[in-house]
């Protein structure tokens, strides 16, 4: 940044600081640089530029140095544009405009990448890297509306880690977090590409299975339950194991008209699995 402003100040001295192309560059470049580089560095560069411009202006007013030595007041020589006019009003603004376009393209790309990252962060659970509850609800509402419109099947699976409080109390919350990460990885491996798996809250996870009936959801849920039961996390030489209870609700269902009702139905099935002995799958009638 300092290099650019120093070169810019020298160019202004050579051509003259009162031409519109240089004013344009001075207005546009710092604005773009504020976004790309940061305010403080650009302000330092502007300060350097202001000092050089002030010194050269004072020296010129005192007749210590000539004003714009490369600039010639006469635009035409023998009917042709003078080189200084071509440079000051043609070539240099063209190069400056190209620089501005490059910077602008970079800024736009940075903004898009940042928006995409923010979108991903807003939709992702920070611990498990699965979808979060808000993102799950948005997908669930969309898929439920599609299932209603086209008379398609849809299943929601709720999964809760059994006795998770015992893990936190016995091993600490950091080990509890590792267990949640492990369960999240297991569930992410089991879903199909177009399915949605999310951390619903705490130690509770959920699946959104499009075009899946209750029996098909049962098969997937049972497989996930078995994978969780077989997995282990080694802590100081000892294995920590957990189990999970699962509740399933499937659409079409005669009493279901909203996706929230389908989720409540799956949650009720999960409640029955918990009170039926845990480490099992229950499906809503």
C-alpha positions as MATLAB code, in Angstrom:
seq = 'XXXXXXXXXXXXXXXXXXXXXXXXXXXXXXXXXXXXXXXXXXXXXXXXXXXXXXXXXXXXXXXXXXXXXXXXXXXXXXXXXXXXXXXXXXXXXXXXXXXXXXXXXXXXXXXXXXXXXXXXXXXXXXXXXXXXXXXXXXXXXXXXXXXXXXXXXXXXXXXXXXXXXXXXXXXXXXXXXXXXXXXXXXXXXXXXXXXXXXXXXXXXXXXXXXXXXXXXXXXXXXXXXXXXXXXXXXXXXXXXXXXXXXXXXXXXXXXXXXXXXXXXXXXXXXXXXXXXXXXXXXXXX';
ca = [
       0.000    0.000    0.000;
       2.795    2.390    0.876;
       4.538    1.581   -2.401;
       1.373    2.274   -4.389;
       0.761    5.641   -2.738;
       4.403    6.704   -3.130;
       4.336    5.808   -6.845;
       1.023    7.599   -7.158;
       2.437   10.737   -5.566;
       5.458   10.657   -7.907;
       3.149   10.233  -10.907;
       1.064   13.174   -9.759;
       4.177   15.314   -9.554;
       5.316   14.236  -13.018;
       1.975   14.805  -14.755;
       0.253   17.237  -12.422;
      -2.114   16.620   -9.505;
      -5.049   18.607  -10.897;
      -6.183   16.344  -13.730;
      -9.443   14.438  -13.417;
      -7.980   10.918  -14.024;
      -5.747   11.248  -10.988;
      -8.588   12.544   -8.875;
     -10.650    9.550   -9.984;
      -7.909    7.129   -8.980;
      -7.442    8.879   -5.645;
     -11.161    8.553   -4.883;
     -11.721    4.994   -6.060;
      -8.572    3.135   -5.065;
      -8.624    3.941   -1.320;
     -12.319    3.042   -1.117;
     -11.647   -0.371   -2.644;
      -8.519   -0.812   -0.543;
     -10.498   -0.108    2.647;
     -12.543   -3.242    1.933;
      -9.732   -5.505    0.748;
      -6.803   -4.478    2.947;
      -8.199   -2.693    5.969;
      -8.644    0.882    7.094;
      -5.475    1.335    9.154;
      -2.985    0.358    6.435;
      -4.732    2.496    3.850;
      -4.802    5.469    6.215;
      -1.034    5.095    6.688;
      -0.630    5.075    2.911;
      -2.845    8.129    2.547;
      -0.786    9.904    5.192;
       2.408    9.189    3.270;
       0.736   10.380    0.069;
      -0.516   13.575    1.741;
       2.972   14.396    3.060;
       4.577   13.871   -0.350;
       1.873   15.909   -2.079;
       2.197   18.730    0.456;
       6.003   18.822    0.203;
       5.965   18.824   -3.597;
       3.258   21.503   -3.722;
       5.137   23.779   -1.313;
       8.410   23.203   -3.185;
       6.679   24.018   -6.464;
       5.083   27.183   -5.019;
       8.530   28.283   -3.805;
       9.902   27.600   -7.300;
      12.305   25.027   -5.934;
      11.050   22.385   -8.373;
       9.084   22.712  -11.607;
       5.374   21.909  -11.710;
       4.519   18.719  -13.642;
       7.788   18.434  -15.637;
       6.297   15.817  -18.001;
       3.155   17.811  -18.669;
       2.956   20.128  -21.715;
       0.160   22.708  -21.788;
      -0.258   22.379  -25.543;
      -2.336   19.251  -26.262;
      -1.445   19.091  -29.964;
       1.923   19.235  -31.695;
       1.763   19.404  -35.466;
      -1.835   18.243  -35.322;
      -1.055   15.181  -33.185;
      -1.673   14.670  -29.401;
       1.353   15.394  -27.299;
       2.836   12.423  -25.432;
       2.147   13.992  -22.033;
      -1.556   14.356  -22.894;
      -1.732   10.755  -24.017;
      -0.116    9.659  -20.764;
      -2.132   11.882  -18.443;
      -5.533   11.504  -20.099;
      -5.170    8.160  -21.842;
      -2.657    5.521  -20.869;
      -2.419    6.193  -17.139;
      -6.220    6.348  -16.585;
      -6.560    3.153  -18.625;
      -4.019    1.384  -16.432;
      -5.665    2.810  -13.336;
      -9.093    1.675  -14.468;
      -7.713   -1.799  -15.087;
      -6.265   -1.849  -11.590;
      -9.593   -0.728  -10.154;
     -11.455   -3.460  -12.059;
      -9.037   -6.109  -10.779;
      -9.459   -4.900   -7.208;
     -13.227   -4.710   -7.605;
     -13.358   -8.284   -8.950;
     -11.290   -9.414   -5.983;
     -13.604   -7.601   -3.568;
     -16.698   -9.177   -5.125;
     -15.146  -12.638   -4.909;
     -14.179  -12.048   -1.284;
     -17.701  -10.901   -0.468;
     -19.221  -13.957   -2.125;
     -16.822  -16.317   -0.360;
     -17.537  -14.596    2.949;
     -21.292  -14.799    2.414;
     -20.988  -18.492    1.598;
     -18.891  -19.082    4.708;
     -21.381  -17.190    6.863;
     -24.228  -19.166    5.335;
     -22.432  -22.418    6.087;
     -21.650  -21.304    9.631;
     -25.260  -20.285   10.244;
     -26.445  -23.710    9.067;
     -23.803  -25.831   10.819;
     -23.552  -27.118   14.371;
     -20.228  -25.900   15.745;
     -19.401  -29.163   17.533;
     -20.373  -31.957   15.144;
     -20.264  -30.098   11.815;
     -23.735  -31.464   11.080;
     -26.653  -29.258   10.153;
     -28.114  -27.346   13.087;
     -31.723  -27.240   14.238;
     -32.658  -24.109   12.299;
     -31.284  -25.510    9.059;
     -33.012  -28.832    9.707;
     -36.366  -27.118   10.219;
     -36.008  -25.177    6.977;
     -35.293  -28.389    5.042;
     -38.062  -30.247    6.862;
     -40.645  -27.625    5.951;
     -39.569  -27.702    2.309;
     -39.601  -31.503    2.085;
     -42.917  -31.777    3.908;
     -44.532  -29.316    1.496;
     -43.156  -31.316   -1.431;
     -44.407  -34.589    0.063;
     -47.878  -33.099    0.493;
     -47.990  -31.680   -3.009;
     -46.743  -34.752   -4.859;
     -48.114  -37.379   -2.443;
     -44.639  -38.624   -1.503;
     -43.496  -40.412    1.621;
     -41.315  -38.716    4.227;
     -39.784  -39.941    7.465;
     -38.274  -38.148   10.431;
     -35.987  -40.012   12.804;
     -35.129  -38.670   16.260;
     -32.064  -40.137   17.999;
     -31.096  -39.482   21.613;
     -27.904  -40.685   23.324;
     -28.850  -42.733   26.400;
     -27.690  -41.615   29.856;
     -25.571  -38.844   28.372;
     -25.520  -36.984   31.680;
     -23.643  -39.906   33.196;
     -20.913  -39.465   30.588;
     -20.551  -35.772   31.396;
     -20.599  -36.406   35.139;
     -18.239  -39.380   34.999;
     -15.720  -38.268   32.390;
     -16.218  -34.524   32.008;
     -17.822  -32.370   29.373;
     -14.846  -32.573   27.030;
     -15.304  -36.343   26.762;
     -19.021  -35.772   26.358;
     -18.266  -33.512   23.410;
     -16.058  -36.192   21.879;
     -18.902  -38.688   22.222;
     -21.254  -36.312   20.412;
     -18.681  -35.871   17.647;
     -18.334  -39.644   17.349;
     -22.087  -40.147   17.130;
     -22.325  -37.348   14.568;
     -19.693  -39.008   12.373;
     -21.499  -42.352   12.563;
     -24.809  -40.817   11.561;
     -23.241  -38.777    8.751;
     -21.784  -41.957    7.245;
     -25.144  -43.748    7.282;
     -27.318  -41.192    5.478;
     -27.855  -41.033    1.757;
     -26.558  -38.043   -0.159;
     -29.949  -36.329   -0.395;
     -30.935  -36.999    3.243;
     -30.454  -34.453    6.026;
     -28.823  -35.287    9.348;
     -28.650  -32.652   12.064;
     -27.899  -32.114   15.693;
     -31.307  -31.152   17.018;
     -30.077  -30.019   20.420;
     -27.979  -31.307   23.319;
     -27.461  -35.038   22.799;
     -30.354  -35.341   20.356;
     -29.907  -35.878   16.609;
     -32.391  -36.217   13.786;
     -32.754  -37.497   10.226;
     -34.926  -36.137    7.453;
     -35.474  -38.954    4.974;
     -37.198  -37.907    1.754;
     -39.276  -40.482   -0.157;
     -38.820  -42.962    2.674;
     -41.596  -44.892    4.395;
     -41.666  -46.129    7.966;
     -40.187  -49.578    7.239;
     -37.285  -48.131    5.265;
     -36.633  -45.601    7.997;
     -36.682  -48.438   10.553;
     -33.927  -50.273    8.675;
     -31.706  -47.193    8.622;
     -32.467  -46.307   12.239;
     -31.687  -49.824   13.449;
     -28.411  -49.814   11.558;
     -27.455  -46.481   13.145;
     -28.386  -47.758   16.594;
     -26.156  -50.800   16.117;
     -23.251  -48.672   14.865;
     -23.508  -46.383   17.883;
     -23.679  -49.329   20.287;
     -20.579  -50.920   18.715;
     -18.512  -47.726   18.661;
     -16.150  -46.806   21.455;
     -14.073  -43.853   22.536;
     -10.794  -44.731   24.266;
     -10.103  -42.493   27.270;
      -6.891  -43.090   29.236;
      -6.778  -46.724   28.214;
     -10.449  -47.484   28.907;
     -13.258  -47.609   26.361;
     -16.280  -45.352   26.711;
     -19.395  -46.686   25.020;
     -22.882  -45.298   24.669;
     -26.193  -46.443   23.260;
     -29.010  -44.509   21.641;
     -32.788  -44.602   21.575;
     -34.591  -43.851   18.338;
     -38.077  -42.642   17.442;
     -39.565  -42.651   13.929;
     -42.573  -40.933   12.378;
     -43.575  -41.331    8.742;
     -45.779  -39.371    6.366;
     -48.440  -39.784    4.905;
     -50.323  -39.961    8.174;
     -53.997  -39.256    8.648;
     -53.455  -36.924   11.616;
     -50.498  -34.977   10.224;
     -50.947  -31.698    8.333;
     -47.811  -29.818    9.448;
     -44.171  -30.807    9.725;
     -44.116  -29.802   13.403;
     -46.732  -32.467   14.072;
     -44.565  -35.065   12.351;
     -41.595  -34.071   14.510;
     -43.733  -34.258   17.657;
     -44.882  -37.724   16.593;
     -41.279  -38.875   16.167;
     -40.396  -37.323   19.518;
     -43.244  -39.264   21.126;
     -41.909  -42.485   19.615;
     -38.466  -41.620   20.998;
     -40.044  -41.103   24.414;
     -41.564  -44.594   24.223;
     -38.198  -46.082   23.235;
     -36.611  -44.415   26.271;
     -39.226  -45.708   28.670;
     -39.268  -49.128   27.015;
     -35.710  -49.868   28.103;
     -33.550  -47.610   25.887;
     -31.171  -48.727   23.150;
     -34.057  -49.537   20.855;
     -36.089  -48.172   17.958;
     -39.753  -47.235   18.228;
     -42.021  -46.151   15.378;
     -45.129  -44.020   15.749;
     -48.412  -45.724   14.847;
];
